[in-house]
CSV table of C-alpha atoms and ligand atoms in Angstrom, one decimal:
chain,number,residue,atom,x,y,z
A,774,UNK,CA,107.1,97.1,73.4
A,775,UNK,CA,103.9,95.6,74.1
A,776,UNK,CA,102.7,93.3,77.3
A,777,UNK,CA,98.9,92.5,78.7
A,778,UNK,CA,98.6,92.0,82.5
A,779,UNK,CA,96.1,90.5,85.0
A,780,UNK,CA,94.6,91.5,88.3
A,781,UNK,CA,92.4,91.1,90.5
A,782,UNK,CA,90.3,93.6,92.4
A,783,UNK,CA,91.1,93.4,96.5
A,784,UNK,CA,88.8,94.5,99.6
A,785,UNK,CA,90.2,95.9,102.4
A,786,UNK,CA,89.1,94.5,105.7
A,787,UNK,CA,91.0,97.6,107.2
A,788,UNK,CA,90.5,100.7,105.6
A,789,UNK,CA,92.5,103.2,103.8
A,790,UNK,CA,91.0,106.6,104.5
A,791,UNK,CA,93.0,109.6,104.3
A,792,UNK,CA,96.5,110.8,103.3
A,793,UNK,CA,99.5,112.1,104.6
A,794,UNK,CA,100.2,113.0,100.6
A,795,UNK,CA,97.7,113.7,98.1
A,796,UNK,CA,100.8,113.7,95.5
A,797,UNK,CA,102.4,110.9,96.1
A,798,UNK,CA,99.7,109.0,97.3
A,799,UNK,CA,100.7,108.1,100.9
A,800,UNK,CA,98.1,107.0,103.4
A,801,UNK,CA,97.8,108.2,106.5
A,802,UNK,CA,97.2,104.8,107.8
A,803,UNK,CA,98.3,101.2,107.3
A,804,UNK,CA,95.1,98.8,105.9
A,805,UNK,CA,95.1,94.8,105.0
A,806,UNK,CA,92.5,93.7,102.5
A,807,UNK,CA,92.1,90.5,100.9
A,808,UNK,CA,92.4,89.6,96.8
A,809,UNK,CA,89.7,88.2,94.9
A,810,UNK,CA,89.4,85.2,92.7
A,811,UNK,CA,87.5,85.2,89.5
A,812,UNK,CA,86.9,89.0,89.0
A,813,UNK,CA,89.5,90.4,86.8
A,814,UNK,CA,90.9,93.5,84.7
A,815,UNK,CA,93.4,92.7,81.5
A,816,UNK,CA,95.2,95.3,80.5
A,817,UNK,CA,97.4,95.8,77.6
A,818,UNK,CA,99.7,98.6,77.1
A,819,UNK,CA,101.5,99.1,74.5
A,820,UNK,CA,104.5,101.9,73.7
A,821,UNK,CA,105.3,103.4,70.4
A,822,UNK,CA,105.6,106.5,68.2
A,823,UNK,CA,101.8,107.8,68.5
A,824,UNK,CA,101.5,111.4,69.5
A,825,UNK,CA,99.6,111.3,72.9
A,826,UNK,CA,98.5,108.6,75.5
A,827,UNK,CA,95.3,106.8,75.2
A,828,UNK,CA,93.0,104.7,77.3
A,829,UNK,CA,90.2,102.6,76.5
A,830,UNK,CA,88.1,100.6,79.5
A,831,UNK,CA,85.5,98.2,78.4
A,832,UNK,CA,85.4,99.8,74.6
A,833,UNK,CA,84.6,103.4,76.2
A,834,UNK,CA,87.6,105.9,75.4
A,835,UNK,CA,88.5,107.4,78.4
A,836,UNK,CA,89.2,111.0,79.4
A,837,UNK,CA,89.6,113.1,82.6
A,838,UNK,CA,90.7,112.1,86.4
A,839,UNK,CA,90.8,108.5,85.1
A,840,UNK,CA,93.1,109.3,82.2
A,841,UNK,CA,95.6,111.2,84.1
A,842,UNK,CA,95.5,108.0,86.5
A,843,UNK,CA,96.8,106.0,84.2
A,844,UNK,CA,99.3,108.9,82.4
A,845,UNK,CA,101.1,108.9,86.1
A,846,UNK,CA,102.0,105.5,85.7
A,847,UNK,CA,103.2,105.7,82.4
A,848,UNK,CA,105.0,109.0,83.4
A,849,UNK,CA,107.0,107.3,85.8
A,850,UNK,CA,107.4,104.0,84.0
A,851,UNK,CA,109.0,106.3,81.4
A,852,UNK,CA,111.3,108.3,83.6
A,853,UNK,CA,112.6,104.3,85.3
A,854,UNK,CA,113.0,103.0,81.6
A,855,UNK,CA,114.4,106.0,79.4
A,856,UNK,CA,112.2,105.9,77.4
A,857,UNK,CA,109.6,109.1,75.6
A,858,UNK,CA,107.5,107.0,73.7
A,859,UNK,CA,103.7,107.1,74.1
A,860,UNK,CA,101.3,104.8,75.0
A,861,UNK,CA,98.4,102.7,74.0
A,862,UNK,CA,96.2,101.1,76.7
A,863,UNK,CA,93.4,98.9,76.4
A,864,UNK,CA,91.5,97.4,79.9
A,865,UNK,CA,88.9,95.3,79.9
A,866,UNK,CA,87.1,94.0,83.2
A,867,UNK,CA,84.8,90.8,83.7
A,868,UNK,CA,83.1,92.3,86.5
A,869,UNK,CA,79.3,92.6,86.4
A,870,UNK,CA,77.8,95.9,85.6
A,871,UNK,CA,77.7,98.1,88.7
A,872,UNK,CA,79.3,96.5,91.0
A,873,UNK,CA,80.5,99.0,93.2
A,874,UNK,CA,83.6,96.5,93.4
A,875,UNK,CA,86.9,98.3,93.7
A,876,UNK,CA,87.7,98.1,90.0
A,877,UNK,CA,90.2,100.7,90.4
A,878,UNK,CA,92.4,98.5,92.6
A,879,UNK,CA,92.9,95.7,89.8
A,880,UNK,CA,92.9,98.2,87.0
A,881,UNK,CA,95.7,99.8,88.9
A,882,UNK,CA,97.4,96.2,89.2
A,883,UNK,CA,97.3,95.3,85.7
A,884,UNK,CA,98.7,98.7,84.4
A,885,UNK,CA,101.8,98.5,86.4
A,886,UNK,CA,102.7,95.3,85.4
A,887,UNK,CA,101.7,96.1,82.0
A,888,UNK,CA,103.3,99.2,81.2
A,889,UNK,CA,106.6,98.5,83.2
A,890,UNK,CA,106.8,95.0,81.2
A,891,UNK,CA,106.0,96.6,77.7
A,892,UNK,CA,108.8,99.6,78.3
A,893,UNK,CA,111.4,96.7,79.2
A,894,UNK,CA,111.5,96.6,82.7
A,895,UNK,CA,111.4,93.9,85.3
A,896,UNK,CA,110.1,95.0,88.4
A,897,UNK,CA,110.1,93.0,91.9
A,898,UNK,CA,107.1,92.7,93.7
A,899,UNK,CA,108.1,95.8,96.1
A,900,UNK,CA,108.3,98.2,93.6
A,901,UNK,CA,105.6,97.0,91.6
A,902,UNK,CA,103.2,97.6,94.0
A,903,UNK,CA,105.0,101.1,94.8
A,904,UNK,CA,104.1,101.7,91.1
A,905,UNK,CA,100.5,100.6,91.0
A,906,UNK,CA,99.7,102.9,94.3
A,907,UNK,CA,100.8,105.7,92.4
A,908,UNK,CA,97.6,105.2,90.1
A,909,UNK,CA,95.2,104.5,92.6
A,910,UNK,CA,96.2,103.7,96.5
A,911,UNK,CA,94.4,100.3,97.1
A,912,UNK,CA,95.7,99.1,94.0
A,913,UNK,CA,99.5,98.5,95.8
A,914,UNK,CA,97.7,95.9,97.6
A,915,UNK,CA,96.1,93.9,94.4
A,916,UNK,CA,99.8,93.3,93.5
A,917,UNK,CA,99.9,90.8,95.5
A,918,UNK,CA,97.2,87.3,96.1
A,919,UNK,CA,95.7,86.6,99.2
A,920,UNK,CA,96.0,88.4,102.1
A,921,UNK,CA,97.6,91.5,102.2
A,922,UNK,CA,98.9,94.8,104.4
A,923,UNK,CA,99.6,98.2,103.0
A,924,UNK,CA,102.4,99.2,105.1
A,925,UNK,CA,101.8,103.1,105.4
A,926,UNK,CA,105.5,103.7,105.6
A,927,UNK,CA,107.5,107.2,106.8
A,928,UNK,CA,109.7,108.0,104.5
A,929,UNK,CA,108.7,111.4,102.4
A,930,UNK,CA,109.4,109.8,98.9
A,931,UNK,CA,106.8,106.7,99.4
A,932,UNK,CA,109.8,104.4,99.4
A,933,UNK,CA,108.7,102.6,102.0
A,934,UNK,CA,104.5,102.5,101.5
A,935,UNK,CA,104.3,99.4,99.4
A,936,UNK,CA,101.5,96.4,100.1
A,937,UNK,CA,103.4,92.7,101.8
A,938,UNK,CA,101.7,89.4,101.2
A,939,UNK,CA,100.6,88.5,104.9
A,940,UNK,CA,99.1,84.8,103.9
A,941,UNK,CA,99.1,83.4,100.4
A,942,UNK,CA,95.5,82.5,99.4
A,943,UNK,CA,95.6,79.0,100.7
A,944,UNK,CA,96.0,80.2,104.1
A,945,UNK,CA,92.3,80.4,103.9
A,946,UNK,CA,90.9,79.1,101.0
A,947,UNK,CA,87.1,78.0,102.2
A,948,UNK,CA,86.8,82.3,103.2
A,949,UNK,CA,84.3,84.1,101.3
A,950,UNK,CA,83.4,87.9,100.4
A,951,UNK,CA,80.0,88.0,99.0
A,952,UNK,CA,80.0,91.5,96.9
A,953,UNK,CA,76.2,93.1,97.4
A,954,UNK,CA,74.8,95.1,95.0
A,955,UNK,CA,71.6,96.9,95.8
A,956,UNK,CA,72.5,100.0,94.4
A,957,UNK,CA,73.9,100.9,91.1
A,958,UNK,CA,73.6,104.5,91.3
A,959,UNK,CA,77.5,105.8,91.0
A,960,UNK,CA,78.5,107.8,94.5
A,961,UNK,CA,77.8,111.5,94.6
A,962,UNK,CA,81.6,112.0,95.9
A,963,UNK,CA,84.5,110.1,94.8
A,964,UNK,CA,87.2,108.5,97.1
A,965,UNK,CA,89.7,111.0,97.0
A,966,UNK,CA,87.5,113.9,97.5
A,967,UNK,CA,86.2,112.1,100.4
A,968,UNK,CA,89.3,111.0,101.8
A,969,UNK,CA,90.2,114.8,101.4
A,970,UNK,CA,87.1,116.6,103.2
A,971,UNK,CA,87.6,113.7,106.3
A,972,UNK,CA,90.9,114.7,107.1
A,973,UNK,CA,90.3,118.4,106.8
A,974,UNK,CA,87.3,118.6,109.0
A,975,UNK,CA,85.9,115.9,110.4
A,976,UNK,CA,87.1,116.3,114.3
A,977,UNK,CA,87.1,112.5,114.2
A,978,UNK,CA,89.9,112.0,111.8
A,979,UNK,CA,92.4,111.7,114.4
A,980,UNK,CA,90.8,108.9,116.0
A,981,UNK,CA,90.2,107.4,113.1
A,982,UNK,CA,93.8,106.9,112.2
A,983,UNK,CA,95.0,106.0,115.8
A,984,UNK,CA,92.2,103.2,116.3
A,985,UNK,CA,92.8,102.3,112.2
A,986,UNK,CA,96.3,101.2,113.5
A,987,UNK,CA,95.8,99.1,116.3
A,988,UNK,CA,92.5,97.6,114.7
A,989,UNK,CA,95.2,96.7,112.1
A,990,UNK,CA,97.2,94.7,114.6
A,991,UNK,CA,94.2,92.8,115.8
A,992,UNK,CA,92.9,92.0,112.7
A,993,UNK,CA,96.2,90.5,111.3
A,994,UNK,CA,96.4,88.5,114.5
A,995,UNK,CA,92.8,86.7,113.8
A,996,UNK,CA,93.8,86.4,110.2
A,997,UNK,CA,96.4,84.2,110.6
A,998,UNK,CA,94.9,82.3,113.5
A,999,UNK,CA,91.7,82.1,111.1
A,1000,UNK,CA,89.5,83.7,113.3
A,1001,UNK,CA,86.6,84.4,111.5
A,1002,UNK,CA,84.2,86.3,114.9
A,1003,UNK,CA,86.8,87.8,115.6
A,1004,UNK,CA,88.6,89.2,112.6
A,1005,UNK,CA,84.9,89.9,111.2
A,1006,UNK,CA,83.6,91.7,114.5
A,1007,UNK,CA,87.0,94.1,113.8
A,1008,UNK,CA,86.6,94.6,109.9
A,1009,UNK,CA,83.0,95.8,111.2
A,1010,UNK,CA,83.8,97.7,113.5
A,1011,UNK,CA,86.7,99.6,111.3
A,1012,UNK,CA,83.5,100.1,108.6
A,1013,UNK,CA,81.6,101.9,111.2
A,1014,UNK,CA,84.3,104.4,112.3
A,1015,UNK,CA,85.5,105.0,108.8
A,1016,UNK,CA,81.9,106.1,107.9
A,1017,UNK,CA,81.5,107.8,111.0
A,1018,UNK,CA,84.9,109.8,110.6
A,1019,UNK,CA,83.3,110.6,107.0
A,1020,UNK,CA,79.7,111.4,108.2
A,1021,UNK,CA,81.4,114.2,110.8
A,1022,UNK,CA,83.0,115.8,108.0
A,1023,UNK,CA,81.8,119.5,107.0
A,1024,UNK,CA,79.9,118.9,104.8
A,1025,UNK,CA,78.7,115.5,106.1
A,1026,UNK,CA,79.4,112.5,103.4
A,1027,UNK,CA,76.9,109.9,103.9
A,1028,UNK,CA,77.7,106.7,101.4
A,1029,UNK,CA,74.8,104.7,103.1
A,1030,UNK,CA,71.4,104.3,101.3
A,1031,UNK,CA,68.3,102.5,103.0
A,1032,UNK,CA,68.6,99.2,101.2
A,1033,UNK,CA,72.3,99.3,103.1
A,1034,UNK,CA,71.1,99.7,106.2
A,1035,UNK,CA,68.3,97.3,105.6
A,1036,UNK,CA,70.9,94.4,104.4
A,1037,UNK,CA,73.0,94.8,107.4
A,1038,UNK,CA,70.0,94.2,110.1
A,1039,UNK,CA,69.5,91.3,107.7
A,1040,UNK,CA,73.4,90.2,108.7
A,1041,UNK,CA,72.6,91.0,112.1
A,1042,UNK,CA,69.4,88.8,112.4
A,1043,UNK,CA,71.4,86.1,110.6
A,1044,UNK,CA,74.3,86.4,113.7
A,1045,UNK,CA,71.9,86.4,115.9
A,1046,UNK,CA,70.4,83.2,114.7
A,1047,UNK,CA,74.2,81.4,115.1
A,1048,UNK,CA,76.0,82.4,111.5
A,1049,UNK,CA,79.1,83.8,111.2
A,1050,UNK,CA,78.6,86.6,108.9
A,1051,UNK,CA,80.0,90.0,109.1
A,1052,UNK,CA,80.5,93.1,106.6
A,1053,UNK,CA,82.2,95.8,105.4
A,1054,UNK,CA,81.6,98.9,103.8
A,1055,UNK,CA,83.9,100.8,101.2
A,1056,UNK,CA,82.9,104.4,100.3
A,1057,UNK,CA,79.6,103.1,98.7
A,1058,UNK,CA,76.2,101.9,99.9
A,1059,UNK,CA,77.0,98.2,98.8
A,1060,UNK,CA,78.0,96.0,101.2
A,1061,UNK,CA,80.4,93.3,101.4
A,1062,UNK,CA,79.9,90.3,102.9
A,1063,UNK,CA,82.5,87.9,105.3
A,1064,UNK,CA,81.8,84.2,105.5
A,1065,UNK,CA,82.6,81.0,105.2
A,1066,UNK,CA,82.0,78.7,101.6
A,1067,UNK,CA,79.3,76.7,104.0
A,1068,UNK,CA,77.0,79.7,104.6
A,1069,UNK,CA,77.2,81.5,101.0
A,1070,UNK,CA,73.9,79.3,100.1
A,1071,UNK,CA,72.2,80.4,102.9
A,1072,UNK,CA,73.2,83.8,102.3
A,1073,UNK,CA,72.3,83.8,98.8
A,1074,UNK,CA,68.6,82.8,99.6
A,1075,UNK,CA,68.1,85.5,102.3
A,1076,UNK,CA,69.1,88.3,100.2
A,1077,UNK,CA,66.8,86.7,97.6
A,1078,UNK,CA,63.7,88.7,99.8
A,1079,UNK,CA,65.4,91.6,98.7
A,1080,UNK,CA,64.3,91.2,94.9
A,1081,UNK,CA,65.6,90.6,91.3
A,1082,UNK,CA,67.1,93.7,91.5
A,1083,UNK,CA,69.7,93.1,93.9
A,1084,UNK,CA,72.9,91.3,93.1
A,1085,UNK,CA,75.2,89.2,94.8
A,1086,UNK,CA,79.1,87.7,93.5
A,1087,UNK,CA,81.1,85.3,95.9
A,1088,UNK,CA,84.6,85.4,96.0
A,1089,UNK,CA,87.1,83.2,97.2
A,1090,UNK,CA,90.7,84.5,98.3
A,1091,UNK,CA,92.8,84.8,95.0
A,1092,UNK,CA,96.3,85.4,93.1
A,1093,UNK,CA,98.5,88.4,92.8
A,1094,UNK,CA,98.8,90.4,89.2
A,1095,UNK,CA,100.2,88.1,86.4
A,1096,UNK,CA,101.2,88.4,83.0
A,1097,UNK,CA,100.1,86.8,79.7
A,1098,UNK,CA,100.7,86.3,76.1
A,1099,UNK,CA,97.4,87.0,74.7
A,1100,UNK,CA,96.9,90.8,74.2
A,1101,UNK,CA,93.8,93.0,73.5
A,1102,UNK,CA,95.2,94.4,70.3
B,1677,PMV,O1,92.4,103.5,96.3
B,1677,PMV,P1,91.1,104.4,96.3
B,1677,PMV,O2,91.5,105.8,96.0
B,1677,PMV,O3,90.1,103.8,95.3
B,1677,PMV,O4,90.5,104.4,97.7
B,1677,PMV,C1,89.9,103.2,98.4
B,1677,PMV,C2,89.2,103.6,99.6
B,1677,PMV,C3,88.4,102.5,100.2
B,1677,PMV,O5,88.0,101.5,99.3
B,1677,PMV,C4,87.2,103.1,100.9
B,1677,PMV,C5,89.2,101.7,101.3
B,1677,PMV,C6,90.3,100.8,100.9
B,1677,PMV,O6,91.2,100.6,101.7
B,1677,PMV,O7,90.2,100.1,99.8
């Protein structure tokens, strides 16, 4: 009862920001993201008679709101298979130290196909990714390669909130993220807390979700004509009112640091100067990049001014969770 899964780490384009269930993990809007190549979590899992669950990541045992992540998903991969056993789980991730990259939406990937595989069941695609948003939301959509759109859905059980593949990866294959990292200090307030304090209080929240939705739409639209000005002037745009949604909260959540707001002039100067390169922020103060293969060297040697200190990992669009033989234990 043993399987090993892996996935990549997607980032959204359109945000998810806010729920319409804390429980069940149902967003109170719908958001499209794109998969990335070459950074990856492995997972194994591994059921038998041991007394309690257990989770390593990257050697370190862990413990608290990230354990009882992962016990969900082995909670309801128990109930589906009949079985009580517990479970072993090892995860290891490639990416560089700090990132700020959403590790939590491959991590999410990999232990869904991991656990459901190792307690004997096949799951399709669907309800795969139905699974891995029960761990951590944006993970539904690392289920899947490429593009992809996390349908918010209306039914109360979550039935119908599940990520769909809108292009395979070689829809686009010469588009790039370009993962910043000037700052490697972790954030003061967590996702889910933020998420939680927006919709509460910030009198923005509303408008948030409603101009979310039909940014959606647009974005999808230049995605599949391969836009780039257009579906990066929207992903920006969607940044900038997630944030502000979040910095009219009570009290106020600012993710953005100086060198944040110093990188994106940077982009800005770059535009002005004729390159198409746009950004995006997650709840962090590292930005991510949107460009084309062509302008990543160009890129590269800007952000060089910045110092030694700052790091920065290019991504090309990349494949949906997978299993494989070789295990971590
Ligand atoms: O899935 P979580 O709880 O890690 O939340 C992700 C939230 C954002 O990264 C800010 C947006 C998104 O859609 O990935």
């Amino acid at each position: 009862m043993k399987a090993t899964a892996v996935a990549h780490p997607n980032i959204a384009l359109i945000k998810y920001w806010g729920k319409r269930d804390e429980e069940r993990i149902l967003p109170a809007n719908g958001s499209l993201s794109m998969t990335l190549d070459g950074l990856c979590a492995t997972t194994t899992v591994e059921f038998g008679a041991r007394s309690e669950d257990s989770a390593q990541l990257d050697g370190r045992r862990m413990e608290g709101g990230g354990l009882s992540r992962i016990v969900k998903v082995l909670d309801l991969v128990r109930v589906k298979a009949g079985i009580d056993a517990r479970a072993r789980v090892v995860s290891k991730t490639n990416f560089p130290k700090a990132t700020g990259l959403a590790s939590s939406s491959a991590g999410g990937a990999a232990i869904a196909m991991a656990a459901s595989r190792a307690a004997g069941l096949d799951l399709d695609p669907r309800e795969l990714s139905i699974l891995a948003r029960r761990g951590s939301g944006s993970a539904c959509r690392s289920v899947m390669g490429g593009f992809c759109e996390w349908l918010p859905g209306k039914a109360e059980d979550g039935s119908d909130s599940f990520a769909t593949q809108v292009a395979p990866p070689e829809h686009w294959p010469e588009l790039r993220m370009v993962a910043i990292v000037c700052e490697d200090e972790p954030k003061r307030v967590s996702s889910t807390e933020g998420m939680r304090r927006t919709a509460a209080t910030s009198p923005y929240f509303e408008a948030w979700t409603r101009t979310a939705d039909s940014d959606l739409e647009s974005a999808r639209e230049a995605l599949l004509r391969r836009d780039l000005g257009a579906l990066g002037a929207i992903a920006e745009r969607n940044s900038w009112r997630m944030h502000a949604a979040a910095l009219a909260a009570d009290p106020p959540l600012c993710y953005l640091k100086p060198r944040t707001l110093e990188i994106i002039e940077l982009i800005e100067g770059l535009r002005a100067g004729g390159l198409q390169l746009f950004f995006t922020l997650d709840a962090g103060a590292n930005p991510v990049l949107l460009c084309l293969a062509s302008a990543v060297p160009r890129v590269e040697m800007r952000l060089g001014s910045f110092g030694a200190d700052l790091k920065a990992v290019a991504a090309c669009p990349g494949s949906g969770v997978q299993a494989i033989d070789r295990h971590l234990f």
